[in-house]
Short mmCIF file of C-alpha atoms and ligand atoms in Angstrom, two decimals:
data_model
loop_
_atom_site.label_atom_id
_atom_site.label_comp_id
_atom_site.label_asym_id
_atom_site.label_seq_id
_atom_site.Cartn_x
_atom_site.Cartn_y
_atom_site.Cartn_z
CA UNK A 28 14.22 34.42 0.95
CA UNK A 29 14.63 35.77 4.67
CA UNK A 30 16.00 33.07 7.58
CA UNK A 31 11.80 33.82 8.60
CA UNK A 32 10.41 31.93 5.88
CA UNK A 33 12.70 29.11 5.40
CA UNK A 34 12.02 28.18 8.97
CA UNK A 35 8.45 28.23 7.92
CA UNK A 36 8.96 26.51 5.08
CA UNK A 37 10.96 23.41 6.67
CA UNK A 38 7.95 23.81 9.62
CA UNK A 39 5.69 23.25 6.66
CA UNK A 40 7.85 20.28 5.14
CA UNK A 41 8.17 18.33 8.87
CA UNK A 42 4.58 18.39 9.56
CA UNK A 43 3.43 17.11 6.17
CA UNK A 44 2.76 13.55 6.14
CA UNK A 45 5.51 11.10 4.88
CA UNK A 46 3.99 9.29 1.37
CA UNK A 47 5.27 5.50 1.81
CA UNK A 48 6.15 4.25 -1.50
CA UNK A 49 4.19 1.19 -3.00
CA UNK A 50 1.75 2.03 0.29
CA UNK A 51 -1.44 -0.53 -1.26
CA UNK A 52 -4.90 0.53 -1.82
CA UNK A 53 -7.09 -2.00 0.92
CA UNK A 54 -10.91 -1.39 0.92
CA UNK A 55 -13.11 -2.08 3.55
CA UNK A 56 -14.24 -5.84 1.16
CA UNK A 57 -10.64 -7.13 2.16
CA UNK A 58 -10.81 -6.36 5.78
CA UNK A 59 -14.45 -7.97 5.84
CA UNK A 60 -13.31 -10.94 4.34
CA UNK A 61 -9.99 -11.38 6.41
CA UNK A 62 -12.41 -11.22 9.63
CA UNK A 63 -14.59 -13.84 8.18
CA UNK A 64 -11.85 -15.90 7.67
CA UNK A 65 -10.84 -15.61 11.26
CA UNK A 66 -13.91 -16.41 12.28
CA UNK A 67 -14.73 -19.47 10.21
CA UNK A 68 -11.24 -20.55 12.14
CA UNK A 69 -10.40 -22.23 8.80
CA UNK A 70 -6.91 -20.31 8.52
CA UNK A 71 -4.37 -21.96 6.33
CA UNK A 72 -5.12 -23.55 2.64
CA UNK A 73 -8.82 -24.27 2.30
CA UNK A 74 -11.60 -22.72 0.65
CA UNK A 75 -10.37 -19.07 0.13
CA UNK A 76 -7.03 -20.49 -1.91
CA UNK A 77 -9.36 -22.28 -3.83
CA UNK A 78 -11.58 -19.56 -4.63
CA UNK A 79 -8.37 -17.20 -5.43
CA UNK A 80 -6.85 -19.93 -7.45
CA UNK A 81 -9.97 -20.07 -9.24
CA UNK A 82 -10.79 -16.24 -9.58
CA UNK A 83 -7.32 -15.56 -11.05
CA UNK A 84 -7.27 -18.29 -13.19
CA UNK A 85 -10.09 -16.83 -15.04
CA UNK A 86 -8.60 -13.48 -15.01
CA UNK A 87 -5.82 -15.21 -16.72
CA UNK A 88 -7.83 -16.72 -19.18
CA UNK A 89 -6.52 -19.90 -17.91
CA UNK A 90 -8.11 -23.32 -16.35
CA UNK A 91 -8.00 -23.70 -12.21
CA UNK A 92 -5.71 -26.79 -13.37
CA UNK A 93 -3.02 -24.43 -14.33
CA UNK A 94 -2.33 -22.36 -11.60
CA UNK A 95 -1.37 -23.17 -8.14
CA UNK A 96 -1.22 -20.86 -5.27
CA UNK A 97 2.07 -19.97 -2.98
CA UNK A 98 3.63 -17.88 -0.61
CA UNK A 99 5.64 -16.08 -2.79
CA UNK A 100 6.83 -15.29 -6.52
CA UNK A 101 10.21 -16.41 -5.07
CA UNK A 102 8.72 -19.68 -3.83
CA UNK A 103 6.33 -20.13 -7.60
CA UNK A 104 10.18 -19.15 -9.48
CA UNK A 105 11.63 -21.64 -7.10
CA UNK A 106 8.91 -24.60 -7.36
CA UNK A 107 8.91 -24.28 -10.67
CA UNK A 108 12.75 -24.65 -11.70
CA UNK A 109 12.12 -27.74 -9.62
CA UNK A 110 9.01 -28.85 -11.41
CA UNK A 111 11.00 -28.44 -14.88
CA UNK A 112 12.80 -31.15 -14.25
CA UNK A 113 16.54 -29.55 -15.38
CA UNK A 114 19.74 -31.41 -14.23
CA UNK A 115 21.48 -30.12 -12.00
CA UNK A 116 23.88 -27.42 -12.99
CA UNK A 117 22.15 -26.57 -16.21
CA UNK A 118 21.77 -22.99 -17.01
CA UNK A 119 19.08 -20.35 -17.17
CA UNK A 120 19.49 -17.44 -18.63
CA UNK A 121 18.15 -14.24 -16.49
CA UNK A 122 18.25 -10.11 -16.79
CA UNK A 123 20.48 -8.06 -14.85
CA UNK A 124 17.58 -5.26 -14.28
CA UNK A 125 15.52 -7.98 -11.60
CA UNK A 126 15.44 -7.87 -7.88
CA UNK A 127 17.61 -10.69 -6.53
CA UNK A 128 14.89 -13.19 -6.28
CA UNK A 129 15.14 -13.88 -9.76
CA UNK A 130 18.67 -15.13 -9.35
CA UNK A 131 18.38 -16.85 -6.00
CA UNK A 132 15.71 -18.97 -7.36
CA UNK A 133 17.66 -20.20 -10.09
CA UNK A 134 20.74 -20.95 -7.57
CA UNK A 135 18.34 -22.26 -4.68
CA UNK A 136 16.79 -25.25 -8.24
CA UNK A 137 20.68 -25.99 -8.17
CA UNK A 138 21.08 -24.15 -11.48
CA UNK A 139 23.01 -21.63 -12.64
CA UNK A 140 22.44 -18.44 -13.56
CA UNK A 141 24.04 -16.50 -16.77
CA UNK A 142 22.70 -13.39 -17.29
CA UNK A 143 21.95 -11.38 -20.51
CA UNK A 144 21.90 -7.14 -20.93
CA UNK A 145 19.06 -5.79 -21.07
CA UNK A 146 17.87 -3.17 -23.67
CA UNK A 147 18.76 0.53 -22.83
CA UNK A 148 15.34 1.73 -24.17
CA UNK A 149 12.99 -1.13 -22.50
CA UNK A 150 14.87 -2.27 -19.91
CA UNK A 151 14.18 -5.05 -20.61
CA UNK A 152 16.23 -8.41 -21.43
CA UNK A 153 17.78 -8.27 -25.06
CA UNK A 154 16.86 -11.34 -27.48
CA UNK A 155 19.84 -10.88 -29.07
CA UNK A 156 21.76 -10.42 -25.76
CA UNK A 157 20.36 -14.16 -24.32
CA UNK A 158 21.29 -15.41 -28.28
CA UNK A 159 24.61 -14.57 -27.36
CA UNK A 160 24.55 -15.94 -24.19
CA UNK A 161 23.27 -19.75 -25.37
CA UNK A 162 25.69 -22.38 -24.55
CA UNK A 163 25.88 -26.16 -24.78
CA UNK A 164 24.63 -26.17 -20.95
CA UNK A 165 21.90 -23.67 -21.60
CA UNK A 166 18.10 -25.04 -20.67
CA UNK A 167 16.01 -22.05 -19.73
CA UNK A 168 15.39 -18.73 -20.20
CA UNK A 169 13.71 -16.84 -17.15
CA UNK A 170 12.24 -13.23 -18.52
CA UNK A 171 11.42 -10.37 -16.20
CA UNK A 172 8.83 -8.24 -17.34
CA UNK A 173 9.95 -4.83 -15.97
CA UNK A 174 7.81 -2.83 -14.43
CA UNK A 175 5.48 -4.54 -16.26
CA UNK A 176 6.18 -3.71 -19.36
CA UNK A 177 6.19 -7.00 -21.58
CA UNK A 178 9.42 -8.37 -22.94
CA UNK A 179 9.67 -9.22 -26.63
CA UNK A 180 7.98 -12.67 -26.09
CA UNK A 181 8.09 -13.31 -29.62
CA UNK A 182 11.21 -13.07 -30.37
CA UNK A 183 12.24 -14.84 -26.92
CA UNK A 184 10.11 -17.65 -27.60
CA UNK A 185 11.51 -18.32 -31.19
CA UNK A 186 15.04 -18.50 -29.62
CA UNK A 187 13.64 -21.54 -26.97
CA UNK A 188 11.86 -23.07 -29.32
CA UNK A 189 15.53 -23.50 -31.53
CA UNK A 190 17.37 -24.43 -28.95
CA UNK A 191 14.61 -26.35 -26.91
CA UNK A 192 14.91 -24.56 -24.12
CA UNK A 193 12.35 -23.77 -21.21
CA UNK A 194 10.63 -20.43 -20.81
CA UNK A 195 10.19 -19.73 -17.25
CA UNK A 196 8.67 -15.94 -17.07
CA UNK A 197 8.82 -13.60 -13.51
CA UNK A 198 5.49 -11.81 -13.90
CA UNK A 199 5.92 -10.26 -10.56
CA UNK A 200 5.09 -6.46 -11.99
CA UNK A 201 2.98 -8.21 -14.37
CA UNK A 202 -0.37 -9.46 -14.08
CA UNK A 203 -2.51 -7.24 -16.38
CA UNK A 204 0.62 -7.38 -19.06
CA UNK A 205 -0.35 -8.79 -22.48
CA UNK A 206 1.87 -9.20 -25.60
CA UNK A 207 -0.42 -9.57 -28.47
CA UNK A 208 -3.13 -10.30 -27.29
CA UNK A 209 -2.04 -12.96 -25.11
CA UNK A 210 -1.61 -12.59 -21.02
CA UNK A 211 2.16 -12.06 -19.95
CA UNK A 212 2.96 -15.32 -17.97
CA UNK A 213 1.03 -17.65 -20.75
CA UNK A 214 4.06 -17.80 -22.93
CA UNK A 215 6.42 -19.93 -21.41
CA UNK A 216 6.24 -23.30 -19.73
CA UNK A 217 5.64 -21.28 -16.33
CA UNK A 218 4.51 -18.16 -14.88
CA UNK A 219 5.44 -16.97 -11.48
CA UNK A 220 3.40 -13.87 -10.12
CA UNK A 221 3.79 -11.74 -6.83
CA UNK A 222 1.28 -10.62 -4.31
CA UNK A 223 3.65 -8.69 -2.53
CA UNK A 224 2.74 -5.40 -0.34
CA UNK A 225 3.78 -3.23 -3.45
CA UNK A 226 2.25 -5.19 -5.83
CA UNK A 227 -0.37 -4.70 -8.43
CA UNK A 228 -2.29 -7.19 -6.67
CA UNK A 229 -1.96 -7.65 -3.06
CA UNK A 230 -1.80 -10.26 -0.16
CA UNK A 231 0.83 -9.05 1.64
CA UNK A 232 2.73 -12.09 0.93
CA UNK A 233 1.83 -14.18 -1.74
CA UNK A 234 1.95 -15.72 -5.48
CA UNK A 235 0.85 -17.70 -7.99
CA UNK A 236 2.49 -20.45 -10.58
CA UNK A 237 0.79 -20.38 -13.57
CA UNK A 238 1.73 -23.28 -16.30
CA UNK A 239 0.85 -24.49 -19.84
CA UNK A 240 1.26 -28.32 -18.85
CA UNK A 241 -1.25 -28.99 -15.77
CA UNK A 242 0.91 -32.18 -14.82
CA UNK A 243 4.06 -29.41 -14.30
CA UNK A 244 1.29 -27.50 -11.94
CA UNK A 245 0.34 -31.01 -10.54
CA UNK A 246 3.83 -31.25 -9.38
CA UNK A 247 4.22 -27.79 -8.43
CA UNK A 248 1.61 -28.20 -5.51
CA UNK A 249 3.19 -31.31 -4.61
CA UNK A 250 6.35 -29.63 -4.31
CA UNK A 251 4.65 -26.83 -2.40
CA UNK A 252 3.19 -28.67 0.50
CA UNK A 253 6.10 -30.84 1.93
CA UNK A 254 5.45 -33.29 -1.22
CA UNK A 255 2.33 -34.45 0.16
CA UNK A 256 0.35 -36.33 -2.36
CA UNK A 257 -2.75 -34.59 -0.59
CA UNK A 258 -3.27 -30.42 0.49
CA UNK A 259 -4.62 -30.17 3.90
CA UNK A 260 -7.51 -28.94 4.00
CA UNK A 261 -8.58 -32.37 1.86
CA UNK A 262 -7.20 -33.93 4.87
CA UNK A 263 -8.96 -31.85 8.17
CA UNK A 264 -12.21 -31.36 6.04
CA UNK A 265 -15.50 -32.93 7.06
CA UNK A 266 -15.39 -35.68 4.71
CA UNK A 267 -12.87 -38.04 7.21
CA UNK A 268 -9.05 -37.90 7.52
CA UNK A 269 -7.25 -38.82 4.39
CA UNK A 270 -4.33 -40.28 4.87
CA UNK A 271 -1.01 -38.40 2.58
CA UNK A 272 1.62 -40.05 1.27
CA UNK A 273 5.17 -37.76 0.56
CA UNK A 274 6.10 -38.70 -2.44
CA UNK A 275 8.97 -36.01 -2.47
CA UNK A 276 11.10 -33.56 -0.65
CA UNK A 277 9.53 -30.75 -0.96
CA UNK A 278 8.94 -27.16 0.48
CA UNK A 279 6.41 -25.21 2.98
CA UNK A 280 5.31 -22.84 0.25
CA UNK A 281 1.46 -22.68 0.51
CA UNK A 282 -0.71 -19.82 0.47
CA UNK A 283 -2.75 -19.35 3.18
CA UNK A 284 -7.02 -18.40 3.09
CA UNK A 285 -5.70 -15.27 5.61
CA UNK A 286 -3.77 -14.27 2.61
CA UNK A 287 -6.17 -15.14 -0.34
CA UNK A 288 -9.05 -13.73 1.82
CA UNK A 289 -6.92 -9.85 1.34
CA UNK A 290 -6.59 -11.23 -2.81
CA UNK A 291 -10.08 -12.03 -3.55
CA UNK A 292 -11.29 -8.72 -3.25
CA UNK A 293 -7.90 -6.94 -4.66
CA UNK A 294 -8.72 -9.12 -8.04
CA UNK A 295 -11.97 -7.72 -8.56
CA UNK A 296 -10.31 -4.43 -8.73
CA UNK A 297 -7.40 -5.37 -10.62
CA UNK A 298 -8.34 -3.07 -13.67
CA UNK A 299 -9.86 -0.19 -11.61
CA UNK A 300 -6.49 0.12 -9.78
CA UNK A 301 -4.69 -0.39 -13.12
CA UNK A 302 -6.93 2.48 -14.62
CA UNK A 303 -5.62 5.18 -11.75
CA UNK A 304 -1.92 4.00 -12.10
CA UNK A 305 -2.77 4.72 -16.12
CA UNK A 306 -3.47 8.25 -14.99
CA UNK A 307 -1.34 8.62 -12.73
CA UNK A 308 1.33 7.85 -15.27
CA UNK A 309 0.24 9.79 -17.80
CA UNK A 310 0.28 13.04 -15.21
CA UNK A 311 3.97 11.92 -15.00
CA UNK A 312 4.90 12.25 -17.99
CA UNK A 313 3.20 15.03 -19.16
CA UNK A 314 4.72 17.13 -16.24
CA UNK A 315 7.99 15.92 -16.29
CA UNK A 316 8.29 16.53 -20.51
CA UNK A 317 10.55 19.21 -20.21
CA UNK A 318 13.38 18.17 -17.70
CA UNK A 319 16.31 16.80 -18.30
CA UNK A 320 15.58 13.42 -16.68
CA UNK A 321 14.70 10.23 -18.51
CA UNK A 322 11.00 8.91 -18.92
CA UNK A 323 10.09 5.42 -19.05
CA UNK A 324 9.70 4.36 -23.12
CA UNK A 325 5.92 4.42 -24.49
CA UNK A 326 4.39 1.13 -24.45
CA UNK A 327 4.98 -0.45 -27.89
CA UNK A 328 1.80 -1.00 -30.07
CA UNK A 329 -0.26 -4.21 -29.21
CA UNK A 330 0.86 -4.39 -25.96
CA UNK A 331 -0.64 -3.75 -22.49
CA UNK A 332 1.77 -2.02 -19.56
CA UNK A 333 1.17 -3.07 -15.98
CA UNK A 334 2.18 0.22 -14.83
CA UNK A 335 3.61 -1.34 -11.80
CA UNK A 336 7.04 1.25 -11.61
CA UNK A 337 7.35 4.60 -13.10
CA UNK A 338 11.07 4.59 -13.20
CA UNK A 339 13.09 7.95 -14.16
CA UNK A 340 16.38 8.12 -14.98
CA UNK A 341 18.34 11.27 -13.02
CA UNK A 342 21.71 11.38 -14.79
CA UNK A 343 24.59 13.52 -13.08
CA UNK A 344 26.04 14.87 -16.37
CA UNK A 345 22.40 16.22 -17.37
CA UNK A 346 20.67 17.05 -13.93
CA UNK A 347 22.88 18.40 -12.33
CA UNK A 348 22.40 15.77 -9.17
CA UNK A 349 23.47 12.68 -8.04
CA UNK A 350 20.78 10.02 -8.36
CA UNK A 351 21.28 9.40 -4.51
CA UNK A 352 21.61 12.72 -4.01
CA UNK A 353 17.85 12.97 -5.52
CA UNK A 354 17.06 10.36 -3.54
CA UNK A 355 17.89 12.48 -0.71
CA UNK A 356 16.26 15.56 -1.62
CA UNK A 357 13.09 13.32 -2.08
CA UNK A 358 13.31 12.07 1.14
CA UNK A 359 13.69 15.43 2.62
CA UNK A 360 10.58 16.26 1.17
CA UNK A 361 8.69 13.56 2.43
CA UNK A 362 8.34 11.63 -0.63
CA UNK A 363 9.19 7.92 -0.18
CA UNK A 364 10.93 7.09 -3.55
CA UNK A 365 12.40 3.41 -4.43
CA UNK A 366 15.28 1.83 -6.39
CA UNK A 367 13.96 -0.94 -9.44
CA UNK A 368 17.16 -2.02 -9.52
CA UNK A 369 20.86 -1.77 -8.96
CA UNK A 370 21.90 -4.12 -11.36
CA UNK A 371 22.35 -7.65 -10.13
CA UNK A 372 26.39 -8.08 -10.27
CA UNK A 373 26.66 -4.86 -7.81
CA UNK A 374 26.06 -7.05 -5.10
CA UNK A 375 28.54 -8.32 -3.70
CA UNK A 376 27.71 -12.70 -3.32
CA UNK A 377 27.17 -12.83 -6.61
CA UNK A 378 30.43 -11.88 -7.60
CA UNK A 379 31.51 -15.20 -6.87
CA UNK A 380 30.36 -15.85 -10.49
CA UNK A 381 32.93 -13.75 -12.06
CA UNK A 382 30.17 -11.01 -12.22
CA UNK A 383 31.14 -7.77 -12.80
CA UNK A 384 28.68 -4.70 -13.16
CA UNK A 385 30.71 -3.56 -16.30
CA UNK A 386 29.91 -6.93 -18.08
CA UNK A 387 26.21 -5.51 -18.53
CA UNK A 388 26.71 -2.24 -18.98
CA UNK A 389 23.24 -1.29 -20.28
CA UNK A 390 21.69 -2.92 -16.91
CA UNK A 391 24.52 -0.94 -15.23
CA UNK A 392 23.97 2.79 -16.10
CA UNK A 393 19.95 2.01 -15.45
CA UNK A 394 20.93 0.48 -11.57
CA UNK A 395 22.95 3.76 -11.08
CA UNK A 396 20.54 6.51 -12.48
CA UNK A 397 16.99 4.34 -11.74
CA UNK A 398 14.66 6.29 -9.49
CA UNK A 399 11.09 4.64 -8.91
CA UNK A 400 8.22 7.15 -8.27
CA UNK A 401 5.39 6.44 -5.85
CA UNK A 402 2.15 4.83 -8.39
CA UNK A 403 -0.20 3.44 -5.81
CA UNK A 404 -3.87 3.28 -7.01
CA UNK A 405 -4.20 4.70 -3.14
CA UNK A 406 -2.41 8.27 -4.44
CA UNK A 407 -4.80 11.36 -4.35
CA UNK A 408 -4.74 14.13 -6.82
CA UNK A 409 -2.73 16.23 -4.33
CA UNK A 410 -0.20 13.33 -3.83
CA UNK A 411 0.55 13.55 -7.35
CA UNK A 412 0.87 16.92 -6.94
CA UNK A 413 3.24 17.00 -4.37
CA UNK A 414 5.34 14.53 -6.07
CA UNK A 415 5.46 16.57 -9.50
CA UNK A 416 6.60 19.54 -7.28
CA UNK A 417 9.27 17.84 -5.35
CA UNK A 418 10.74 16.20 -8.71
CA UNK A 419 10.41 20.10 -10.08
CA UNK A 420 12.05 21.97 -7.51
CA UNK A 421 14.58 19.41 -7.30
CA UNK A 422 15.82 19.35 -10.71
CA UNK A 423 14.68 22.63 -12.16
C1 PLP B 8 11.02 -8.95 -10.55
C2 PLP B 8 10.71 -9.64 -9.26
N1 PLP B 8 10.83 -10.97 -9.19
C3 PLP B 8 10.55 -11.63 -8.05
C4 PLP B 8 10.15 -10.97 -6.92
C5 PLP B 8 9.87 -11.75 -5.68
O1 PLP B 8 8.54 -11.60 -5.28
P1 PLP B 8 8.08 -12.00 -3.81
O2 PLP B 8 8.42 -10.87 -2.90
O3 PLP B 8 6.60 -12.22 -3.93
O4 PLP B 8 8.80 -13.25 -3.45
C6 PLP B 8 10.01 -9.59 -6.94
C7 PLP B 8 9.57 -8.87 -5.72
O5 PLP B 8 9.81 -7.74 -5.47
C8 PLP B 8 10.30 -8.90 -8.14
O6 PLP B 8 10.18 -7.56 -8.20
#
């Protein structure tokens, strides 16, 4: 190619628009909704929590008793350690292949976290990896559903149920996963979903604590609102001022109706969103078939994927390239590309547990080859297309 038309070519590549990763899909319904909100001046937890609490309990299949509204899935992992009632120093068993909230929420409930491989074709965590892992001191399990594919609940849930252990599940790619015919998050004692930016369902911050018991999701509001005995908006409502009563030390973890006002609308949409990231998918992996990269496993039979990440795997030995070397090349082309996960013992507090990345070596060699595609709903066609090219021309 002459010096002419690679200059033309890079002209081309700078003026093309940069494609965020995980950039979310908000119609004109949420932006309504959040000005309404402003101007009923009713900001923090009232009626619009309420509403979303109720909405996605449905969607869950679940009753508005058994789900409480937060800030965050770190804060619903966090409250609800708390609200299972564990002694202090007990531990919970975790995956490697999480983002660090997983952990932290475990250490912040004054636990401690031992973590289990994960499996090399799932990527998820390994029932016979958090067997092996079951000690004396052992009182939870905490599954990640990756990318929202579901983990082998079954199998997991046998294994608590022996050794009486808690299931506490981190649906935060999660929330149209089912197992059987049964939602993702409805296994366990608790489920703790995300609302984040990137997330299947947005708020821009946010989540939700789902729970089997209603008194654990009793306490989990509690815990939530400074362990008031009363929310707020009971209080400042037009029925008279309730007095509260703190009943414990608790957190400032509430959702507010700015936030729920955005998740209202993202709900009803839930499966039309889901539908596109289906296709989207499926484009993936039909154009990427013959490369020498890895593809995310099929979903297994009686199962429903989120589709939250479509994670490839670029291997040195095979490729030809560095995985942050493709990361590069990706960013040079203007594609915003993300990393779903270096594997938890690679940072470096946590190796204050004796953690080393080679203990998990399955979560490992994922964390070092994982590259995480852009799968927004909000993608066009030509998106897509630009994607598939840049993953082509970079490993051809
Ligand atoms: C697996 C997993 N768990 C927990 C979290 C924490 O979610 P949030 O940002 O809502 O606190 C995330 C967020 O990225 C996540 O990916």
């Amino acid at each position: 190619m002459t010096e002419y038309k690679l200059d033309l070519m890079n002209d081309a590549i700078a003026e093309t628009p940069f494609l965020i990763f995980g950039s979310p899909l908000i119609e004109q319904a949420e932006i309504d909704e959040v000005v309404a909100c402003m101007e009923s001046a009713w900001l923090g937890t009232g009626p619009r929590v309420a509403q979303f609490e109720n909405d996605f309990a449905a969607y869950q299949s679940l009753q508005p008793s058994q789900v409480a509204a937060v800030n965050s899935c770190t804060a619903a992992l966090h409250v609800s350690m708390v609200a299972a009632g564990l002694e202090p120093g007990a531990e919970v068993i975790t995956t490697p292949m999480t983002f660090c909230a997983s952990v932290n929420a475990i250490i912040h409930a004054g636990l401690t976290p031992v973590l289990a491989d994960v499996d090399p074709a799932t990527q998820n965590i390994d029932p016979a990896a958090i067997e092996a892992a079951i000690t004396p001191r052992t009182r939870a399990i905490l599954p990640v559903h990756f990318a929202g594919r579901p983990c082998e609940m079954e199998a997991i849930m046998a294994i608590a149920q022996k050794h009486g252990l808690m299931v506490i599940e981190d649906c935060a790619h999660a929330i149209e996963t089912t197992y059987h015919g049964k939602k993702a998050g409805t296994f366990g004692d608790f489920g703790c979903f995300s609302f984040y930016a990137t997330k299947n369902v947005v708020t821009g911050e946010g989540g939700m604590i789902t729970g089997r018991d209603e008194a654990h999701i009793a306490r989990a509001k509690v815990l939530a609102l400074h362990g008031m005995s009363k929310d707020a908006w009971h209080r400042f409502g037009d029925q008279g001022y309730k007095h509260y009563q703190v009943v414990e030390a608790g957190f400032k973890y509430n959702m507010m109706d700015l936030q729920a006002a955005i998740g209202i609308h993202q709900l009803v949409r839930v499966e039309q969103n889901w539908q596109r990231r289906e296709a989207i998918w499926n484009r993936y992996m039909q154009a990427f078939s013959d490369l020498p990269i890895g593809l995310p496993a099929a979903p297994a039979a009686d199962t429903k994927h989120a589709y939250h990440l479509f994670t490839i795997m670029v291997d040195e030995a095979r490729c030809g390239i560095s995985r942050d070397a493709f990361l590069d090349a990706m960013n040079a082309r203007r594609i915003g590309t993300g990393v779903h996960y270096l594997s938890v013992p690679e940072h470096p507090y946590y190796q204050r547990f004796g953690w080393a990345p080679e203990q998990w070596p399955n979560a490992m060699r994922i964390g070092r080859q994982t590259v995480s595609l852009p799968l927004s709903p909000k993608l066009a066609d030509t998106d897509v297309d630009r994607v598939i090219n840049a993953v082509r021309s970079t490993i051809g």
